[in-house]
Coordinates of C-alpha atoms in Angstrom, one line a residue:
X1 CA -155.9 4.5 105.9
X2 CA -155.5 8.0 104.2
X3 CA -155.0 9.3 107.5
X4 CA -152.3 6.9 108.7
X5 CA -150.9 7.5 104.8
X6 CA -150.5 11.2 105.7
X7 CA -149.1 10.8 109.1
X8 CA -146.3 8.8 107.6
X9 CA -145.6 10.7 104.7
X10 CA -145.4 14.0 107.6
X11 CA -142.8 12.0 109.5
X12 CA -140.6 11.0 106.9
X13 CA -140.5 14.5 106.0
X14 CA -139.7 15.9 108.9
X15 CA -136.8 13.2 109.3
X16 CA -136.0 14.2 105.9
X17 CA -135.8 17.6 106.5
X18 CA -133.6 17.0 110.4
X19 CA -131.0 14.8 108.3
X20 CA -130.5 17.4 105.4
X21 CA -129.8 20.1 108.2
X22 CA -127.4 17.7 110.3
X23 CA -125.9 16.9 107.0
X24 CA -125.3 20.4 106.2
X25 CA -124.0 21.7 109.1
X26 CA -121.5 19.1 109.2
X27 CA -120.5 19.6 105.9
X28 CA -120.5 23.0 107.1
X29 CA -118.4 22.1 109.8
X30 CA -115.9 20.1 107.6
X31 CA -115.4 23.0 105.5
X32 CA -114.3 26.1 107.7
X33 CA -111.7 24.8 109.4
X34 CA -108.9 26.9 110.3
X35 CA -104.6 26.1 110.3
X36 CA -103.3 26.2 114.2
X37 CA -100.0 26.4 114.8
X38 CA -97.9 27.4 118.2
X39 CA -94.8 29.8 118.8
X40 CA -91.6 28.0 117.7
X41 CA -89.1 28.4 121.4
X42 CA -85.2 28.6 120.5
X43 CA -82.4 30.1 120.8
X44 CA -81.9 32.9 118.0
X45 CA -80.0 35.8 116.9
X46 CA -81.4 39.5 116.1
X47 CA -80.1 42.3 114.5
X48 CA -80.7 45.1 116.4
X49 CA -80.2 48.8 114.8
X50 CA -78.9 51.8 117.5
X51 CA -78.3 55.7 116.3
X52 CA -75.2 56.1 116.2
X53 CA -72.3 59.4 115.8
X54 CA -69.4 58.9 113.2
X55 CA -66.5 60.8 115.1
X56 CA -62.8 61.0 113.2
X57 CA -60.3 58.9 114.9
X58 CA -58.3 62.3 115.8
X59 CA -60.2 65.3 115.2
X60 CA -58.4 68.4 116.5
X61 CA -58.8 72.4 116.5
X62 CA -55.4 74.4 114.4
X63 CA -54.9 77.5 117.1
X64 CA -53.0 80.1 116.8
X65 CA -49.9 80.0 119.1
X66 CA -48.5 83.7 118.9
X67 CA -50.5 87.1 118.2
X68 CA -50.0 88.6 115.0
X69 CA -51.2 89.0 111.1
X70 CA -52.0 85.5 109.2
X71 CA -49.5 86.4 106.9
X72 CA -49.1 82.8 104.7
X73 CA -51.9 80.5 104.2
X74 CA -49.9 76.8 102.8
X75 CA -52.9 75.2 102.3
X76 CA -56.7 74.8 101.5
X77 CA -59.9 74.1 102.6
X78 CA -60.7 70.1 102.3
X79 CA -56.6 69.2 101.2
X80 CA -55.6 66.1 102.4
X81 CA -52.2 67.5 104.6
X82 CA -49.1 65.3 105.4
X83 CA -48.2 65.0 108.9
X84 CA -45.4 68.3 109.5
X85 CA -46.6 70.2 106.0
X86 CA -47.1 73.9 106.8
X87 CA -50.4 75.1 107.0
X88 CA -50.1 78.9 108.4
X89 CA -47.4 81.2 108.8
X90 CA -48.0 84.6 111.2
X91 CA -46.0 87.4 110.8
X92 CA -42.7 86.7 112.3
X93 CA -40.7 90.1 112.0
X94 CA -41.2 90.8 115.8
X95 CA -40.1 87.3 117.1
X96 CA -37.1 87.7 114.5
X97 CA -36.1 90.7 116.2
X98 CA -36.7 89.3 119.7
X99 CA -34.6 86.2 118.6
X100 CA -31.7 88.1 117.3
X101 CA -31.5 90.9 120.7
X102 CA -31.2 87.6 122.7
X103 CA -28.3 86.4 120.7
X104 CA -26.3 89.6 121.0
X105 CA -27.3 89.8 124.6
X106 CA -25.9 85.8 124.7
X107 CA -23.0 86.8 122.6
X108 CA -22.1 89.5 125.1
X109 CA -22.2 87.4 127.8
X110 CA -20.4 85.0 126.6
X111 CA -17.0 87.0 126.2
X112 CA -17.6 88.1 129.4
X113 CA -17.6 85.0 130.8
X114 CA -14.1 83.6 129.0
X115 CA -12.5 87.2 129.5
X116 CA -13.7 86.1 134.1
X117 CA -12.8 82.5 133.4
X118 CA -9.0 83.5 132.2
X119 CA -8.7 85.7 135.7
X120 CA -9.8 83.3 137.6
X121 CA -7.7 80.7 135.9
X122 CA -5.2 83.0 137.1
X123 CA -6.2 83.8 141.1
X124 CA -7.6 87.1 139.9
X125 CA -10.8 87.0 140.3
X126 CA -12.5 84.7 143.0
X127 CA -14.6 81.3 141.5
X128 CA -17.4 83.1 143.3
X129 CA -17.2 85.7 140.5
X130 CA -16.7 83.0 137.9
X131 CA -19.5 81.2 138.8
X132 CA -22.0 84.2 138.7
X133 CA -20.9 84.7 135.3
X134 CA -21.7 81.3 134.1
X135 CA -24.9 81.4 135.5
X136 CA -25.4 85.1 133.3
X137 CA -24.2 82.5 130.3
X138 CA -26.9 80.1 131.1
X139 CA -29.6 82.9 131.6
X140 CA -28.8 84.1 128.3
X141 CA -28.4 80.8 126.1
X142 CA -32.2 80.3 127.9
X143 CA -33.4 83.6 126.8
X144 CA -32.4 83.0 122.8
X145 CA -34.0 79.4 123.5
X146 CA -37.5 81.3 124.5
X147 CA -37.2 84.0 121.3
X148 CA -36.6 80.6 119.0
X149 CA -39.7 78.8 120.4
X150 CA -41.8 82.0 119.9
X151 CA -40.8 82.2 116.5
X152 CA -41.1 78.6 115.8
X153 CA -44.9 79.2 117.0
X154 CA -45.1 81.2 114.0
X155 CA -45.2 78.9 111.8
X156 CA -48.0 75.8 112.0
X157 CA -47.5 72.6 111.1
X158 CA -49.8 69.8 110.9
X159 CA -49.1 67.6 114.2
X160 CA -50.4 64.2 112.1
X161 CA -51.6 63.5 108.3
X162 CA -55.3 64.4 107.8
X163 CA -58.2 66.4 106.5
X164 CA -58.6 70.5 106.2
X165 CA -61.5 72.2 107.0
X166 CA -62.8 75.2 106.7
X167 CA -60.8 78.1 107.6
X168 CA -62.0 80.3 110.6
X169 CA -59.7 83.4 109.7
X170 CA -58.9 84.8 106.3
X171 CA -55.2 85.9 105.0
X172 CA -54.5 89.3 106.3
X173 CA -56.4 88.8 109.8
X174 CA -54.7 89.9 112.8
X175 CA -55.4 86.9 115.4
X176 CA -54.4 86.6 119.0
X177 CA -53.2 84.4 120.7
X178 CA -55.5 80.9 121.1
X179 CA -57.3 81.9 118.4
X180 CA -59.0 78.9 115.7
X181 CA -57.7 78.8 112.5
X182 CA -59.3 75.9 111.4
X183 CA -59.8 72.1 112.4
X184 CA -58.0 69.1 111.3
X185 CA -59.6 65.5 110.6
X186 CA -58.1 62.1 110.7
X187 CA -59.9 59.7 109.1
X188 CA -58.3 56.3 108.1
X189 CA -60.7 55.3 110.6
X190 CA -63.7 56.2 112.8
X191 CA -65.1 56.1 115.9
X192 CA -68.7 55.6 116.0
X193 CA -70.8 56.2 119.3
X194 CA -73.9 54.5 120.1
X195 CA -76.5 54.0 123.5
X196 CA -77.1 50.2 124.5
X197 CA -80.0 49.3 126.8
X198 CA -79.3 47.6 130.3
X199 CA -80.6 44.3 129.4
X200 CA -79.4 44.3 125.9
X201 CA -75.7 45.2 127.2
X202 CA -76.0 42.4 129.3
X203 CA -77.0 39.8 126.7
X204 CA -74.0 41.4 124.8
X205 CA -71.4 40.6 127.6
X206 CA -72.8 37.0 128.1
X207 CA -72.2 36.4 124.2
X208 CA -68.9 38.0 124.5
X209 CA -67.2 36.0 126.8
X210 CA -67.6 33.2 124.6
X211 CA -66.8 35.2 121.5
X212 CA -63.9 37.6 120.0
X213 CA -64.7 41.1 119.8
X214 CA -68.1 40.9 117.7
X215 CA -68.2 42.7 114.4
X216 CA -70.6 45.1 113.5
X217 CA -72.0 47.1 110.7
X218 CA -72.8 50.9 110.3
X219 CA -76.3 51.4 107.9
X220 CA -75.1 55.0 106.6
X221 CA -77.7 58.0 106.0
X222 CA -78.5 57.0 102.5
X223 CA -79.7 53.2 103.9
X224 CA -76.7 51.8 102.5
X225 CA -74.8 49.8 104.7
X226 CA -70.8 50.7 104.8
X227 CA -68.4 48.3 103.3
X228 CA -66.2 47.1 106.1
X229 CA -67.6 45.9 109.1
X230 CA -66.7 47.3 112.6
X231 CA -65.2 46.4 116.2
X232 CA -66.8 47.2 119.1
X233 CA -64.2 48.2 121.4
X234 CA -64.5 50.3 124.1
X235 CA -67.8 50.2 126.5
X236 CA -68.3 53.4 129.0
X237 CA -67.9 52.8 132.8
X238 CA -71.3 54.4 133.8
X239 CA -75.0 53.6 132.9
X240 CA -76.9 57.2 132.1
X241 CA -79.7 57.0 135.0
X242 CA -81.8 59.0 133.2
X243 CA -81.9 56.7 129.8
X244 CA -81.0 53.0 131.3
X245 CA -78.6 52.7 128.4
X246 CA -74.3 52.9 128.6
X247 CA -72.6 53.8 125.4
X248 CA -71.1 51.6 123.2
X249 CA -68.1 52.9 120.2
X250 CA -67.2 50.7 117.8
X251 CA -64.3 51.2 115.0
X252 CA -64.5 51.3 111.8
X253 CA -61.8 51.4 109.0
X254 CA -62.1 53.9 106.3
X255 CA -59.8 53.3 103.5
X256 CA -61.3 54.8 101.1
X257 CA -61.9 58.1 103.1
X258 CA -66.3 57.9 102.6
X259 CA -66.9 58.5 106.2
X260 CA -66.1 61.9 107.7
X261 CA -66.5 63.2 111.1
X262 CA -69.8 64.7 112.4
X263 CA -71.7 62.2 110.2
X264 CA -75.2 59.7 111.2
X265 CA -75.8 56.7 110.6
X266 CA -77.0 53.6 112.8
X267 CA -75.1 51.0 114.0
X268 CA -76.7 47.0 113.3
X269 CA -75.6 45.0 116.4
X270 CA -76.4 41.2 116.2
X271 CA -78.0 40.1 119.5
X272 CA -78.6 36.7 121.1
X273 CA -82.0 35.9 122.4
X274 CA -82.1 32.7 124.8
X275 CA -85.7 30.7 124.2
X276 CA -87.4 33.2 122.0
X277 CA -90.8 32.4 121.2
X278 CA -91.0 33.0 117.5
X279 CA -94.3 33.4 115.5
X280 CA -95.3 34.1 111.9
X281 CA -96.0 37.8 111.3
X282 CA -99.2 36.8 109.2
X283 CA -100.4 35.1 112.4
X284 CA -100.7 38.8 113.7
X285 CA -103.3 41.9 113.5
X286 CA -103.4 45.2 114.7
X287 CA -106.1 47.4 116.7
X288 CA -105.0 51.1 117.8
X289 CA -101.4 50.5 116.9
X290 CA -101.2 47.3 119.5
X291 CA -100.5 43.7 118.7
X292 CA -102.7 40.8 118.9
X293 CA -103.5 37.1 118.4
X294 CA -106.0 34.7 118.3
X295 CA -105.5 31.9 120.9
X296 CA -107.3 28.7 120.7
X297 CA -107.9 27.6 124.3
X298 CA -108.7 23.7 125.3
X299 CA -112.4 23.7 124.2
X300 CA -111.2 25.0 120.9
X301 CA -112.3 28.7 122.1
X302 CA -110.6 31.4 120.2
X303 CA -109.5 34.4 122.2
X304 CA -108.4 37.6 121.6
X305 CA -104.9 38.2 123.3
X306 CA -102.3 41.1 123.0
X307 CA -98.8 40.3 122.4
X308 CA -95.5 42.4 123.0
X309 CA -93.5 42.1 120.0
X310 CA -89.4 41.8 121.1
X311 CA -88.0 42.2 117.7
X312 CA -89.2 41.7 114.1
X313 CA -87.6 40.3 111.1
X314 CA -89.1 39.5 107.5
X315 CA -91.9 37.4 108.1
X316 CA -91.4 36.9 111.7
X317 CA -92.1 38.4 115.3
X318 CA -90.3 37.5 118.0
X319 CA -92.7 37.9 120.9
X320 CA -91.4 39.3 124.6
X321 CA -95.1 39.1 126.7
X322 CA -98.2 37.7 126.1
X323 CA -97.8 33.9 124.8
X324 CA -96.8 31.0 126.3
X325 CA -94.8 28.4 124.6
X326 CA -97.2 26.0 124.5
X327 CA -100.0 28.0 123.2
X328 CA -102.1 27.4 120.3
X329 CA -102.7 30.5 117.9
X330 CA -104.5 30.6 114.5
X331 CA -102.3 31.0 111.4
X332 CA -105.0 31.5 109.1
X333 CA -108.8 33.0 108.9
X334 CA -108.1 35.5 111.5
X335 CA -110.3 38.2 109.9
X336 CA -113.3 35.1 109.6
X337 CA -113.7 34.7 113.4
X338 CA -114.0 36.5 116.5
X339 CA -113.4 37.0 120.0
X340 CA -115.2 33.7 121.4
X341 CA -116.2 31.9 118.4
X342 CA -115.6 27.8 118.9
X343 CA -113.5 26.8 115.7
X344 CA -112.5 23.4 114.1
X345 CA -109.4 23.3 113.2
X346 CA -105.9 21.6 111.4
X347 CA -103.0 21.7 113.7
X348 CA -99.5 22.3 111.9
X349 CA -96.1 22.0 113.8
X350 CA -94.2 25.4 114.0
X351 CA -91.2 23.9 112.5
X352 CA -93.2 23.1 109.5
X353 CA -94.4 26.7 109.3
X354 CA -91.5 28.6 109.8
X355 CA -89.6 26.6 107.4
X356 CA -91.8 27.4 104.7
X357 CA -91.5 31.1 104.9
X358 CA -89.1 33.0 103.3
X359 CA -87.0 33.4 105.7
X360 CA -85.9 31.0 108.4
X361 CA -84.6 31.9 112.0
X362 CA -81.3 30.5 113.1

């Protein structure tokens, strides 16, 4: 009887002690379980940021047109100039004495043809003659023309309404001919250069022929973005073989004269993306500077996968290569698992999720 006792007492321990351990591993179970969501497919919008130039509208080097001594600067460095103000005036004493020989020498010439045009009016002379001495008339009139254009040249004027720069020769300096004086900047508004991928220029003309112009904006070198939004405009004919990209300028008004020519900045481009798949950033880690996820196969295996990330925007990825729109990835608890490791877990709709963070994708 004591011995059957025991035997009984054994068993319903160890039944005891298999029901405690199934009961805690379930509980066990029940507790770790992990929030599954999938990549959210649509059609969104990105804003892509290129380098970009800031070029004046018309920027232009001030030459000297005539050799000779800078004798009157008008001007100074950085004055905004009217179009036709005087800027520079070389010495003109030579060309004023060029100009006034080829008015004596047109003066001359100009009796001498009435004094042939009276003989010929009567039969003295032939019309042969007369004619020869018009043509002397002519040649003459040219001449003071030429001597008035080189001294015009002496004088600079500003061809349209801008900027100064810097001047390149002092007051006093003998320049020559071609020589720069300085450079002139218009800048009510700007072009601004930038390089465009293939396939991104192609997204762009697919939106564009549904759109106006689209309107961009320049992020300036202090990370501030510029106040007035820009035009893109002009594309360039040619792809650069070397880079895959063709360049892009877009206009920008500048009112209040900020911008000047030669500056940096970057232009922000909005792109469309057709079917995007679109994942939560937190959903995400990194090994060696490369992108991966945890994907929860059919036997609720997780695995280990590395993702190309397209674009990225505040609290979302939008992901180029290594997901598949229906996949399953794990939203939370990726540092308490790993490659392998069978999981339990909640599933949560991706519209759900991206909804509730901050931002949401359009």
């Amino acid at each position: 009887m004591k011995r059957t006792f025991l035997l009984m007492a054994m068993s319903l321990g160890v039944l005891y002690s298999t029901t405690s351990c199934s009961k805690e591993e379930k509980e066990k179970e029940e507790q770790v379980k992990f929030l599954v969501t999938s990549p959210l497919q649509k059609d969104t919008t990105i804003t892509k940021e290129y380098v970009a130039q800031i070029h004046a509208f018309q920027h232009i080097e001030v030459r000297a047109l005539e050799k000779g001594y800078l004798q009157k600067i008008f001007v100074d460095e950085g004055q905004q100039v009217k179009n036709g103000q005087l800027m520079f005036q070389i010495m003109p004493l030579l060309y004023q004495a060029e100009l006034k020989k080829a008015e004596a020498e047109a003066k001359f010439v100009n009796i001498e043809y009435l004094n042939t045009k009276k003989l010929a009016d009567g039969n003295i002379v032939s019309p042969n003659e007369l004619a020869l001495s018009q043509a002397k008339l002519e040649k003459a009139k040219a001449e003071v023309a030429l001597a008035q254009t080189h001294l015009g040249f002496t004088t600079i004027r500003a061809p349209f309404s801008g900027i100064m720069d810097h001047f390149q020769a002092r007051l006093g300096s003998l320049v020559d001919e071609g020589d720069l004086l300085t450079t002139l900047s218009d800048n009510s508004k700007m072009w601004v250069y930038y390089n465009v991928p293939e396939a991104e220029y192609l997204a762009y003309r697919a939106h564009a022929q549904a759109n106006d112009a689209p309107h961009v904006k320049l992020r300036m070198a202090n990370n501030e973005v510029f106040d007035y939004p820009g035009i893109v405009q002009t594309i360039e004919a040619d792809f650069n073989n070397e880079t895959g990209n063709i360049a892009f300028r877009a206009t920008f008004p500048n009112p209040k004269g900020l911008l000047r020519n030669g500056e940096t900045g970057s232009v922000l481009m909005t792109v469309p993306l057709k079917n995007a798949l679109i994942v939560p950033q937190k959903a995400t880690f990194e090994v060696l500077e490369k992108k991966f996820m945890y994907v929860v196969d059919k036997n609720n295996v997780v695995h280990q996968t590395e993702v190309t990330v397209a674009s990225e925007m505040p609290d979302l990825y939008i992901i180029s290569a290594g997901l598949k729109p229906g996949d399953k990835i794990m939203l939370e608890g990726i540092r308490k698992v790993k490659d392998g490791d069978k999981i339990s877990f909640t599933y949560q709709e991706p519209k759900s999720v991206i909804s509730h963070l901050k931002v949401y994708s359009e």
